[in-house]
Short mmCIF file of C-alpha atoms and ligand atoms in Angstrom, two decimals:
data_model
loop_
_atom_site.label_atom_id
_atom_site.label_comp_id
_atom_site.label_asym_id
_atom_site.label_seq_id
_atom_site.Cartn_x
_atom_site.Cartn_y
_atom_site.Cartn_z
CA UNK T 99 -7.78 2.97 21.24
CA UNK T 100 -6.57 5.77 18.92
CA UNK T 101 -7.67 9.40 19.51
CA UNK T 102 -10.59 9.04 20.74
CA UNK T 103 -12.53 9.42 17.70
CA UNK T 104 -14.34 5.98 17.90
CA UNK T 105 -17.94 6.17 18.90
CA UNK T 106 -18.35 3.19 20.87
CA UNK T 107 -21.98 1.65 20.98
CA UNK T 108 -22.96 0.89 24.56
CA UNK T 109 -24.01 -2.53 23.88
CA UNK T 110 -20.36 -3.43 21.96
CA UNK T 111 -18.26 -1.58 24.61
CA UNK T 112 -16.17 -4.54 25.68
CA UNK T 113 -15.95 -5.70 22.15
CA UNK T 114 -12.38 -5.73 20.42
CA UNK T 115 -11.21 -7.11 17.84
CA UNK T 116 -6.84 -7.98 17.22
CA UNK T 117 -4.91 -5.48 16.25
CA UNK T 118 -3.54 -6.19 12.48
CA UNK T 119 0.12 -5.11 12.61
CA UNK T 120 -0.03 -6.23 8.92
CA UNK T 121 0.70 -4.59 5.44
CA UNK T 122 -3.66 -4.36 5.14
CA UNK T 123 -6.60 -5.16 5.21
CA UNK T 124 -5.55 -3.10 8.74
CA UNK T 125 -7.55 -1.83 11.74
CA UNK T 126 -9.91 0.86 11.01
CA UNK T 127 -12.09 3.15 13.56
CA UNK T 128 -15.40 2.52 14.97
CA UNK T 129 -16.93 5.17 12.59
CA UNK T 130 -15.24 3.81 9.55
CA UNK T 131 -17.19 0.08 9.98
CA UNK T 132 -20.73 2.19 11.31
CA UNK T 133 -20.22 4.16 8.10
CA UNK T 134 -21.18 0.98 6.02
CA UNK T 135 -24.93 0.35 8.64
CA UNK T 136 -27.05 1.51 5.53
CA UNK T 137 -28.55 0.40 2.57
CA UNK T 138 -28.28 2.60 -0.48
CA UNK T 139 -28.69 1.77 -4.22
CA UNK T 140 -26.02 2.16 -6.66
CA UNK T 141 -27.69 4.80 -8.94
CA UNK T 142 -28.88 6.83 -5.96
CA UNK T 143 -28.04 10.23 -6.19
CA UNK T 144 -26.84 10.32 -2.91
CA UNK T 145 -24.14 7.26 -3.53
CA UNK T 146 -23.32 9.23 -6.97
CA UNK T 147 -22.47 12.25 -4.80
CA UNK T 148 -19.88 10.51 -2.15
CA UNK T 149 -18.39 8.55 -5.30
CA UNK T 150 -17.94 12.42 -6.86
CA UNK T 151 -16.83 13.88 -3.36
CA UNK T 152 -14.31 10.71 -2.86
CA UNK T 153 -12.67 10.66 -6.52
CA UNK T 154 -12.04 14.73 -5.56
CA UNK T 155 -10.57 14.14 -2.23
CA UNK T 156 -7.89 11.62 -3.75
CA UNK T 157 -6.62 14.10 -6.80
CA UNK T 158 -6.37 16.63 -3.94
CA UNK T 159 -4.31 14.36 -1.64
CA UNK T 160 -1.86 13.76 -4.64
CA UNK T 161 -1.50 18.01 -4.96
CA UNK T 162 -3.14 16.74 -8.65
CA UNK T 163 -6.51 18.82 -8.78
CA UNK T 164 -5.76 20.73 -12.66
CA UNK T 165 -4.20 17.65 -14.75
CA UNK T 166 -5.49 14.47 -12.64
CA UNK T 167 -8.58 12.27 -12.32
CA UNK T 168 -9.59 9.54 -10.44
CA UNK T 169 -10.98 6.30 -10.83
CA UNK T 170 -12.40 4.05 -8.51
CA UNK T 171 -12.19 0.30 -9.47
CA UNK T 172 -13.59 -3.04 -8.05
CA UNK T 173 -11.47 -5.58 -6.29
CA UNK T 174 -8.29 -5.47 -4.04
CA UNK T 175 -5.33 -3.53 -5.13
CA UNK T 176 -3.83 -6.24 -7.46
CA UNK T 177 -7.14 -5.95 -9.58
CA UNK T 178 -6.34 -1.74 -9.63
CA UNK T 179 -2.24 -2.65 -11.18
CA UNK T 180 -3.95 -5.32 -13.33
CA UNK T 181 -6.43 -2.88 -14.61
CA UNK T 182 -3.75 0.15 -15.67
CA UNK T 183 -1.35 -2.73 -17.19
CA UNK T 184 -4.05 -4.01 -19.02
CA UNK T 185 -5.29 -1.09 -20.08
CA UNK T 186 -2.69 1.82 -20.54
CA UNK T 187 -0.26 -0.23 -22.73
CA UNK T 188 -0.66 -0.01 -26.70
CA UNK T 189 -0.68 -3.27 -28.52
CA UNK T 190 2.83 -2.69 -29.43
CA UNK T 191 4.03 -1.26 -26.46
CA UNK T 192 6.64 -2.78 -23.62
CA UNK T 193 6.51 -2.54 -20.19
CA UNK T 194 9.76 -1.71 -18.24
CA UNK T 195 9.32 -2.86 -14.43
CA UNK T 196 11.70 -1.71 -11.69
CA UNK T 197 11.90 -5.03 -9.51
CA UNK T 198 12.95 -5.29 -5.74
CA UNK T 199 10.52 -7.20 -3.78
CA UNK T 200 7.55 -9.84 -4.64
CA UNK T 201 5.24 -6.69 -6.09
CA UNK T 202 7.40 -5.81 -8.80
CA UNK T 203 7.36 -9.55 -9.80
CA UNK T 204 3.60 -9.32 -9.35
CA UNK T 205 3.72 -6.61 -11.86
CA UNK T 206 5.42 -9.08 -14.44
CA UNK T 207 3.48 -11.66 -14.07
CA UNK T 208 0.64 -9.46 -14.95
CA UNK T 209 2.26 -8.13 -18.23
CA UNK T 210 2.77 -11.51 -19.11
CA UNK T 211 -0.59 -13.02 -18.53
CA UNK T 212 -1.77 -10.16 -20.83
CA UNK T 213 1.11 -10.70 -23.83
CA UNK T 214 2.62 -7.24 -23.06
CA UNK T 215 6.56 -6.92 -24.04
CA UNK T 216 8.39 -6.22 -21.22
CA UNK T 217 11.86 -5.58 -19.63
CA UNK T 218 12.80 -6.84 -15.63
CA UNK T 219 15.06 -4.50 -14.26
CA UNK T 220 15.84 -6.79 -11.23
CA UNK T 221 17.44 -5.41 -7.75
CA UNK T 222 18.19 -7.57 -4.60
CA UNK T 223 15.63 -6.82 -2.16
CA UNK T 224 17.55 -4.62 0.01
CA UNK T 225 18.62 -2.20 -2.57
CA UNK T 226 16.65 0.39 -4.71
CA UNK T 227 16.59 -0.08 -8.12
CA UNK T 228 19.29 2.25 -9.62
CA UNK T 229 17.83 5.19 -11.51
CA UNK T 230 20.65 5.23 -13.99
CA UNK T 231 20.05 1.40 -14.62
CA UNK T 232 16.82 2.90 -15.94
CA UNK T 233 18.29 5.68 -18.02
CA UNK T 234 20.52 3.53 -19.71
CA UNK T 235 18.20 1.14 -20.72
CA UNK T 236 15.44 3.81 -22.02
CA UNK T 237 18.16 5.42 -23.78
CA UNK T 238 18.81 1.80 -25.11
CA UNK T 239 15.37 0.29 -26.11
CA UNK T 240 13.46 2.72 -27.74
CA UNK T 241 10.65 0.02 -27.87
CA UNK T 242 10.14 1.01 -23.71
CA UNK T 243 6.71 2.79 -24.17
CA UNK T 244 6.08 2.26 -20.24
CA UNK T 245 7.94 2.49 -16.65
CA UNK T 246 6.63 0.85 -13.84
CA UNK T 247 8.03 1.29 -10.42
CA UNK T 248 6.94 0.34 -6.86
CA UNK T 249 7.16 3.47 -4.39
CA UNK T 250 7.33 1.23 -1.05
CA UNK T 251 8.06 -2.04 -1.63
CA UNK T 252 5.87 -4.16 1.20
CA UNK T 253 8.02 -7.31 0.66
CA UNK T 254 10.66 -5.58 2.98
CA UNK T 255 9.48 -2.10 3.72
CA UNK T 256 11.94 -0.07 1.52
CA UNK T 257 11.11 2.93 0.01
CA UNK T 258 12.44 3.50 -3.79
CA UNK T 259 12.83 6.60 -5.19
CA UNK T 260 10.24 7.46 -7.68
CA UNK T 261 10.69 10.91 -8.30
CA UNK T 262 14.59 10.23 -9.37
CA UNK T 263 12.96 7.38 -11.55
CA UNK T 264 10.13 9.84 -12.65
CA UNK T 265 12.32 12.47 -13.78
CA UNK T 266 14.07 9.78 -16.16
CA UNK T 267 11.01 8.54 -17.47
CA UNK T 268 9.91 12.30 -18.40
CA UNK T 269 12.98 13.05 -19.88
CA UNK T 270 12.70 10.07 -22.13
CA UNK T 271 8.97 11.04 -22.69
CA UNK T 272 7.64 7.82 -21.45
CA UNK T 273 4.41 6.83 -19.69
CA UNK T 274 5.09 6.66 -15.49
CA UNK T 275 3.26 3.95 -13.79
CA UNK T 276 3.61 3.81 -9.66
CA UNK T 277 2.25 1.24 -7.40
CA UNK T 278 1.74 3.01 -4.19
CA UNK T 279 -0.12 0.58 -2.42
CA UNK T 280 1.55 1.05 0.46
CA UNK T 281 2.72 4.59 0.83
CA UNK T 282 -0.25 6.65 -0.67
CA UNK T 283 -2.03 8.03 2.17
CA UNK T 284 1.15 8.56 4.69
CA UNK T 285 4.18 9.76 2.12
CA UNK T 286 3.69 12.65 1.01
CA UNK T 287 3.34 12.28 -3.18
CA UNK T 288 3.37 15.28 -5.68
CA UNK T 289 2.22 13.50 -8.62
CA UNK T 290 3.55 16.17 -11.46
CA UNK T 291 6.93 16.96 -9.12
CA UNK T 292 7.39 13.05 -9.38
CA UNK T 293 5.77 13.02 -12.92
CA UNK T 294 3.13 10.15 -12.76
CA UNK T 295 1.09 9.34 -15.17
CA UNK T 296 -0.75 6.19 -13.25
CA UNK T 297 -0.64 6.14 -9.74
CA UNK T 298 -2.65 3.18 -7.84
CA UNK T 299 -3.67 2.09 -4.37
CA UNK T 300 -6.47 0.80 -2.44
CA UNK T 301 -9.19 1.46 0.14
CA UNK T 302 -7.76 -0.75 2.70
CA UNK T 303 -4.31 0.73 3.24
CA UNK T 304 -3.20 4.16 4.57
CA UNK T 305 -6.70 5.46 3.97
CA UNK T 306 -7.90 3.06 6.65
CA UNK T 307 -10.76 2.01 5.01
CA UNK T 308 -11.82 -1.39 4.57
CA UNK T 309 -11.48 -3.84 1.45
CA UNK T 310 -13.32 -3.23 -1.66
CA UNK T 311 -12.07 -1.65 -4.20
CA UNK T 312 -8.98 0.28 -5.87
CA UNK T 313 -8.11 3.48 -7.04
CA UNK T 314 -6.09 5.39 -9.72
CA UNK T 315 -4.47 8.32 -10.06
CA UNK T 316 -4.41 9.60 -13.61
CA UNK T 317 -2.71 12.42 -15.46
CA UNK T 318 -6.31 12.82 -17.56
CA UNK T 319 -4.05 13.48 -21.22
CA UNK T 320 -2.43 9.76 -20.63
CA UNK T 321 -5.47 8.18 -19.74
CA UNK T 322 -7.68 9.84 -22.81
CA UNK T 323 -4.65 8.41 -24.61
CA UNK T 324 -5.04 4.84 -23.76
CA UNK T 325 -8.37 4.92 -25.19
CA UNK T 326 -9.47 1.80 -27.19
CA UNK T 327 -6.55 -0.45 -25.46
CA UNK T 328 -8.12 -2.09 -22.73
CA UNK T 329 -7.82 -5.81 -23.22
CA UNK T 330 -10.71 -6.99 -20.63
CA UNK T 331 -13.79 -6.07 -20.15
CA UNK T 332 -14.22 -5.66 -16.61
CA UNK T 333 -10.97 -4.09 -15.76
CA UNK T 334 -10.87 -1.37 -18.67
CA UNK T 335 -9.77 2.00 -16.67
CA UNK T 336 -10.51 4.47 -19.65
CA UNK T 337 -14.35 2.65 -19.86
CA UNK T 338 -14.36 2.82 -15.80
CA UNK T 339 -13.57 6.63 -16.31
CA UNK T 340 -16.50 7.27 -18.86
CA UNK T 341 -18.78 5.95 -16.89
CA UNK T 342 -17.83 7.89 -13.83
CA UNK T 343 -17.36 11.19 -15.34
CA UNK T 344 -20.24 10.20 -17.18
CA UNK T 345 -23.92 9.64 -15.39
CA UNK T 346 -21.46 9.36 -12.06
CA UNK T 347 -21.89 5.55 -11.64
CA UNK T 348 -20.29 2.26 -12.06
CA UNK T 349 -20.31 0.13 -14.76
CA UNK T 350 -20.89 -2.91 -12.65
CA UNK T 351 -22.48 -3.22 -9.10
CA UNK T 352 -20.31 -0.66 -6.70
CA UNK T 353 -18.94 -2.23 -3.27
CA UNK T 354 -21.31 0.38 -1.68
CA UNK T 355 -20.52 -0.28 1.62
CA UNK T 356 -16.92 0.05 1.69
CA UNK T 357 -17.43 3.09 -0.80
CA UNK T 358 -19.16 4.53 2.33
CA UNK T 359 -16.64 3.68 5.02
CA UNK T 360 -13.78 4.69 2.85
CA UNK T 361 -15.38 8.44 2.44
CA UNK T 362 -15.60 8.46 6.12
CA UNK T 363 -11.94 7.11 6.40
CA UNK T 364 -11.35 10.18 4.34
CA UNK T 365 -12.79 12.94 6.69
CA UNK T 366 -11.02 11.05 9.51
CA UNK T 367 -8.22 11.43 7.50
CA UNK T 368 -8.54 14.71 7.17
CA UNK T 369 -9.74 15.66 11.15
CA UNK T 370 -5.97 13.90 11.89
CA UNK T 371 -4.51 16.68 9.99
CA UNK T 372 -3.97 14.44 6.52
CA UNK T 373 -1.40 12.67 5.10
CA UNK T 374 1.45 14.94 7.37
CA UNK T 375 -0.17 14.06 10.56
CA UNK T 376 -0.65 10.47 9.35
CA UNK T 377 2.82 9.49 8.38
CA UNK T 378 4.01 11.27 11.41
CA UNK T 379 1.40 9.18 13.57
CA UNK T 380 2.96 6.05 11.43
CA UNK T 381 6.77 7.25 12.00
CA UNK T 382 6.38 6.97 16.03
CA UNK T 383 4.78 3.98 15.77
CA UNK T 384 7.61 2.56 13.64
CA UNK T 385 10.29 4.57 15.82
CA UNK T 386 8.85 2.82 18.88
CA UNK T 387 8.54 -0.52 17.63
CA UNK T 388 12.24 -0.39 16.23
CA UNK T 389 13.66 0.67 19.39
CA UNK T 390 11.94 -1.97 21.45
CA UNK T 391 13.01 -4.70 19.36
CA UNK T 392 16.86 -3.87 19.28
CA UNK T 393 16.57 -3.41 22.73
CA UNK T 394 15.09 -7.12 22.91
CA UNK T 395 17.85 -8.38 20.52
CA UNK T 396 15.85 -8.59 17.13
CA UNK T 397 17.56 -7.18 13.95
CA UNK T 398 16.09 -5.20 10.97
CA UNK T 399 16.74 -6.55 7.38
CA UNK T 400 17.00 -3.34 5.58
CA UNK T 401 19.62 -0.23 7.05
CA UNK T 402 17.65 2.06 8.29
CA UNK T 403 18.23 4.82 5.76
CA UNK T 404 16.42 2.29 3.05
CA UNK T 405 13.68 1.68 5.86
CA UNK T 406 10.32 3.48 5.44
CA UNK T 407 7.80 3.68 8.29
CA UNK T 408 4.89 2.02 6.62
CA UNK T 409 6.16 -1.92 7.36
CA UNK T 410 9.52 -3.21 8.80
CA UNK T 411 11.25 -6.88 8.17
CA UNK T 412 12.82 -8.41 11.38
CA UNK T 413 14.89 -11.57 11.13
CA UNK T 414 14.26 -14.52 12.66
CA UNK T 415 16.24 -14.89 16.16
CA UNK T 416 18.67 -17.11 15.92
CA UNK T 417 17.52 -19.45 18.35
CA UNK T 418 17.17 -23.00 18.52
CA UNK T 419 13.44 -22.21 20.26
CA UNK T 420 12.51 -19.71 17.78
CA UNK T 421 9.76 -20.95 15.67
CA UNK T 422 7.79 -18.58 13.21
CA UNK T 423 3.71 -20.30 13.85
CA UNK T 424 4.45 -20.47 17.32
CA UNK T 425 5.87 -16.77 17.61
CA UNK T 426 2.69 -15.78 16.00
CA UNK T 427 -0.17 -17.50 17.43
CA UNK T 428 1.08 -16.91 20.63
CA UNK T 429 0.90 -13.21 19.60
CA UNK T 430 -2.26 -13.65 17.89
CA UNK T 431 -3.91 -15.35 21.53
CA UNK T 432 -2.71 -12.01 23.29
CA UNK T 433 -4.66 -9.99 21.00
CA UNK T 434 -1.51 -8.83 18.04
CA UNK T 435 -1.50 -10.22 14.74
CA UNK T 436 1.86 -9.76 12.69
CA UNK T 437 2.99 -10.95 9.32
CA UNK T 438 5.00 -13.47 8.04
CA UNK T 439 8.04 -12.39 5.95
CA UNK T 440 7.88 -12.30 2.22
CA UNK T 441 11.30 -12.59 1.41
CA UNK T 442 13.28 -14.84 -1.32
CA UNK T 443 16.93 -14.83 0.57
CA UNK T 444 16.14 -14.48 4.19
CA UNK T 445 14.07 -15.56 6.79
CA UNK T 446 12.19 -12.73 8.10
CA UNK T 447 8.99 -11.59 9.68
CA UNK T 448 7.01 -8.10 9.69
CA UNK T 449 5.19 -5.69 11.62
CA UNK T 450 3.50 -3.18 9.95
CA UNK T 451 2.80 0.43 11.55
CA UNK T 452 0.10 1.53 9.63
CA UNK T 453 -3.33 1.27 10.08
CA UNK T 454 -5.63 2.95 13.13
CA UNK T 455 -3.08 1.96 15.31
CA UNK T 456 -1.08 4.29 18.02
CA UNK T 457 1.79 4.36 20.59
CA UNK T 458 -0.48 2.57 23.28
CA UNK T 459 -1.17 -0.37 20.82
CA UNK T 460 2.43 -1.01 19.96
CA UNK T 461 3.33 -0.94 23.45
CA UNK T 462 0.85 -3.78 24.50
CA UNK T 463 2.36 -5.38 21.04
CA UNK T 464 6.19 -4.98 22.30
CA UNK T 465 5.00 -6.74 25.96
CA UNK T 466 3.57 -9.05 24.33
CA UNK T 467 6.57 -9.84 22.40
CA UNK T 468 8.84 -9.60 25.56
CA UNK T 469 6.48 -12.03 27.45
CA UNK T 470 6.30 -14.73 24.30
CA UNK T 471 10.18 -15.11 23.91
CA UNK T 472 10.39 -15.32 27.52
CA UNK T 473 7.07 -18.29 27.18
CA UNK T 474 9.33 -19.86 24.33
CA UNK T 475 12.34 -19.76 26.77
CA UNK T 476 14.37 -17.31 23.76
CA UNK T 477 16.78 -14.76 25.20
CA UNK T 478 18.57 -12.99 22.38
CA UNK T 479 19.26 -9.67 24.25
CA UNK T 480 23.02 -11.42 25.65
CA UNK T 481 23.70 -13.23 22.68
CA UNK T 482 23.98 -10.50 20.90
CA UNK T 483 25.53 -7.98 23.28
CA UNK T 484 29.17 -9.47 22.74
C1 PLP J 119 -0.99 -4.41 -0.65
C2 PLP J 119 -0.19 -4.17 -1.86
C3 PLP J 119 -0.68 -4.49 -3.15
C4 PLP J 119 -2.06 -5.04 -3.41
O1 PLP J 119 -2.41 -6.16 -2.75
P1 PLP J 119 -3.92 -6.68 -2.72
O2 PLP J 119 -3.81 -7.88 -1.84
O3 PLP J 119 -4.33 -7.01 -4.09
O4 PLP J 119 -4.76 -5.58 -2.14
C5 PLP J 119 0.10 -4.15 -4.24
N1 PLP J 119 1.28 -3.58 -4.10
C6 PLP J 119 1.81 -3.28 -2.90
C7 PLP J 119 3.13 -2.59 -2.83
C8 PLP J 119 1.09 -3.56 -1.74
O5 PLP J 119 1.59 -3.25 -0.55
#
C-alpha cells in the first residue's frame, strides 16, 4: 500500500480490506490497528502518559504550545462540536453560525437542542460565507457573544476562509469557534494567526486514526472562562479539562484502544514529515483523481479555486444508465468504496483523498471507475466533448 510503513503479519499477508475514499472513518496503516493489540487500564500510568504525550502533540500541530490546551473527548466528532456549544456559551449568550454545507446546519441544530440564541448566516453551498456578511452583523447585534465557522466544509469539499472570518471576530472581541473536522491534520492551521478560541476534530480523520473520540483545541483564557456553563454532564469540556490536567485521566471510561492507535497515527504522522508532507500526499491524490475524471467526462461541483484537496463532489453523469447504488457497489465489489453526495440542490457524489491512501490506490480506483461505466454501458467522454 502506502510507504511501506505497514508491518504486515505473515499469517494476514493476503488480507485487505476496501479502500474508504470517504470523508472518515478512513483507511489507516497496519501499525495504527496493531497499536490497539493490548490491554491497559485507564488509570495506568502508562495510558496517563500517551494521553499527556497526545494532548501535547495536537497544541504543537496547531503552532499553539504557550496559550493552547487540549482536550480529548469521547464519541465521534459531532459529540466534540456538541460538547464546546454546550459548554463555551453563557446562559445569555448567542451563537452566530457561518452556514454552507449540512455541518453548519449540524451546528444549529445543536444550539437549538440546547436553547442557545443564535443567528444563521446562510450561503449556497458553492460559495464561502462572506466575511463582511459577518462584520456587519457583529457590528449589528451586539448580543453575538460567539462565531462559529466550518474550515472545510465536507458536504462539498470547499474550503472557507477562517482566518478572514477570525480576524473579524477578534476585532469585535468575540469568542472563535472552528469545526475542522476535516482539514486539521492536512491544512496547515495557526490557531492565534487565525485567532481561535475552540478548534475541534477527531481521531478518525487526517490523523488517520481510528474512531473513538474527539478533540479540542483551546485558547486556555476562553476555556477557564466558560467555567460553570456546561449544560450536560457528560459532554462538559471545562470538567473534561480538570480532570485531564488534573490526576491525567478521564472522567468516564477512555476508548483506550483507539487512544493507542491514534498516538501511533501521530508518530506516523510525524515520520511522513507532518501536516506539510500530509496535505501534499492528499493534494496528488486529489490532483490525480481530478484529472482522471475530466478526462472520463465527469464534472466537479465546486470551481476549482473553492475546491480543497481533502474531499471533492462530482455530479452525476448525465446518463440515462447512470445509477448512484449501482455505480457504487460495483465499485465497492472491486475493492473502492466512495460516498454518496450530501448536497441539498444537486445530485452529486464524492471521493475523498484523505486517509492512508496514495497515488497507486487512486489509480486502481480511477480503472475501476473506467471499467464500471464501461459495465453500465455509460460513455460521457463524447457527450461532452462538443
Ligand atoms: C466528519 C465531520 C464531522 C463529524 O462527524 P462525526 O460523524 O460525528 O465524526 C463534523 N464536521 C465536519 C466538517 C466533518 O467533516
Amino acid at each position: 500500500m502506502f510507504l511501506g510503513l505497514d508491518v504486515l503479519a505473515p499469517q494476514l499477508s493476503s488480507w485487505r480490506d476496501k479502500a474508504l475514499f470517504t470523508p472518515g472513518p478512513l483507511t489507516t496503516s497496519r501499525t495504527v490497528k496493531q497499536a490497539m493489540l493490548r490491554d491497559l487500564g485507564s488509570r495506568d500510568i502508562e495510558f496517563i502518559t500517551i494521553v499527556k504525550d497526545i494532548r501535547n502533540r495536537l497544541v504543537a500541530l496547531g503552532d499553539g504550545v504557550e496559550e493552547y490546551t487540549s482536550v480529548l473527548m469521547q464519541g465521534s466528532g459531532t459529540f466534540g462540536i456538541e460538547s464546546v456549544v454546550s459548554s463555551v456559551i453563557p446562559p445569555d449568550g448567542k451563537l452566530l453560525v457561518l452556514v454552507n454545507g449540512a455541518y453548519g446546519k449540524r451546528l444549529l441544530k445543536i444550539a437549538n437542542i440546547h436553547k442557545i440564541p443564535f443567528v444563521e448566516l446562510a450561503f449556497p453551498e458553492n460559495t464561502n460565507p462572506d466575511p463582511s456578511d459577518l462584520e456587519k452583523n457583529l457590528e449589528s447585534d451586539p448580543g453575538i457573544t460567539h462565531v462559529a465557522a466550518i474550515h472545510c466544509e465536507t458536504t462539498t469539499g470547499i474550503i472557507n476562509p477562517i482566518e478572514d472570518y477570525g480576524r473579524i471576530v477578534r476585532k469585535h472581541n468575540r469568542t472563535y469557534i472552528v469545526d475542522a473536522m476535516s482539514s486539521f491534520g492536512a491544512y496547515p492551521i495557526d490557531l492565534k494567526k487565525c485567532e481561535i478560541d475552540f478548534l475541534i476534530s477527531s481521531s478518525n480523520k487526517n490523523i488517520e486514526g481510528v474512531p473513538g473520540f474527539s478533540f479540542v483545541l483551546a485558547r486556555k483564557a476562553a476555556l477557564i472562562a466558560a467555567k460553570g456553563f456546561a449544560r450536560t454532564l457528560s459532554l462538559d469540556l471545562f470538567a473534561q479539562w480538570e480532570g485531564l490536567e488534573g490526576d491525567g485521566q478521564f472522567r468516564f471510561t477512555p476508548p483506550i484502544h483507539s487512544i493507542l492507535a491514534f498516538r501511533q497515527a501521530l508518530i506516523e504522522l510525524e515520520q511522513e514529515g507532518g501536516v506539510s508532507a500530509r496535505g501534499a500526499r492528499y493534494k496528488k491524490n486529489y490532483e490525480a483523481t481530478i484529472s482522471a475524471m475530466q478526462k472520463m467526462g465527469f464534472k466537479t461541483y465546486l470551481k476549482p479555486e473553492d475546491q480543497g484537496y481533502i474531499i471533492t463532489s462530482f455530479y452525476y453523469p448525465d446518463h440515462p444508465n447512470f445509477n448512484f447504488q449501482e455505480f457504487y457497489e460495483r465499485l465497492s465489489e472491486k475493492g473502492h468504496v466512495i460516498y454518496p453526495g450530501k448536497l441539498t440542490v444537486a445530485d452529486c457524489f464524492r471521493i475523498g483523498h484523505i486517509g492512508r491512501l496514495g497515488l497507486t490506490d487512486v489509480k486502481a480506483l480511477m480503472s475501476a471507475v473506467a471499467k464500471t461505466l464501461s459495465e453500465m454501458k455509460i460513455h460521457i467522454s463524447e457527450k461532452n466533448e462538443e
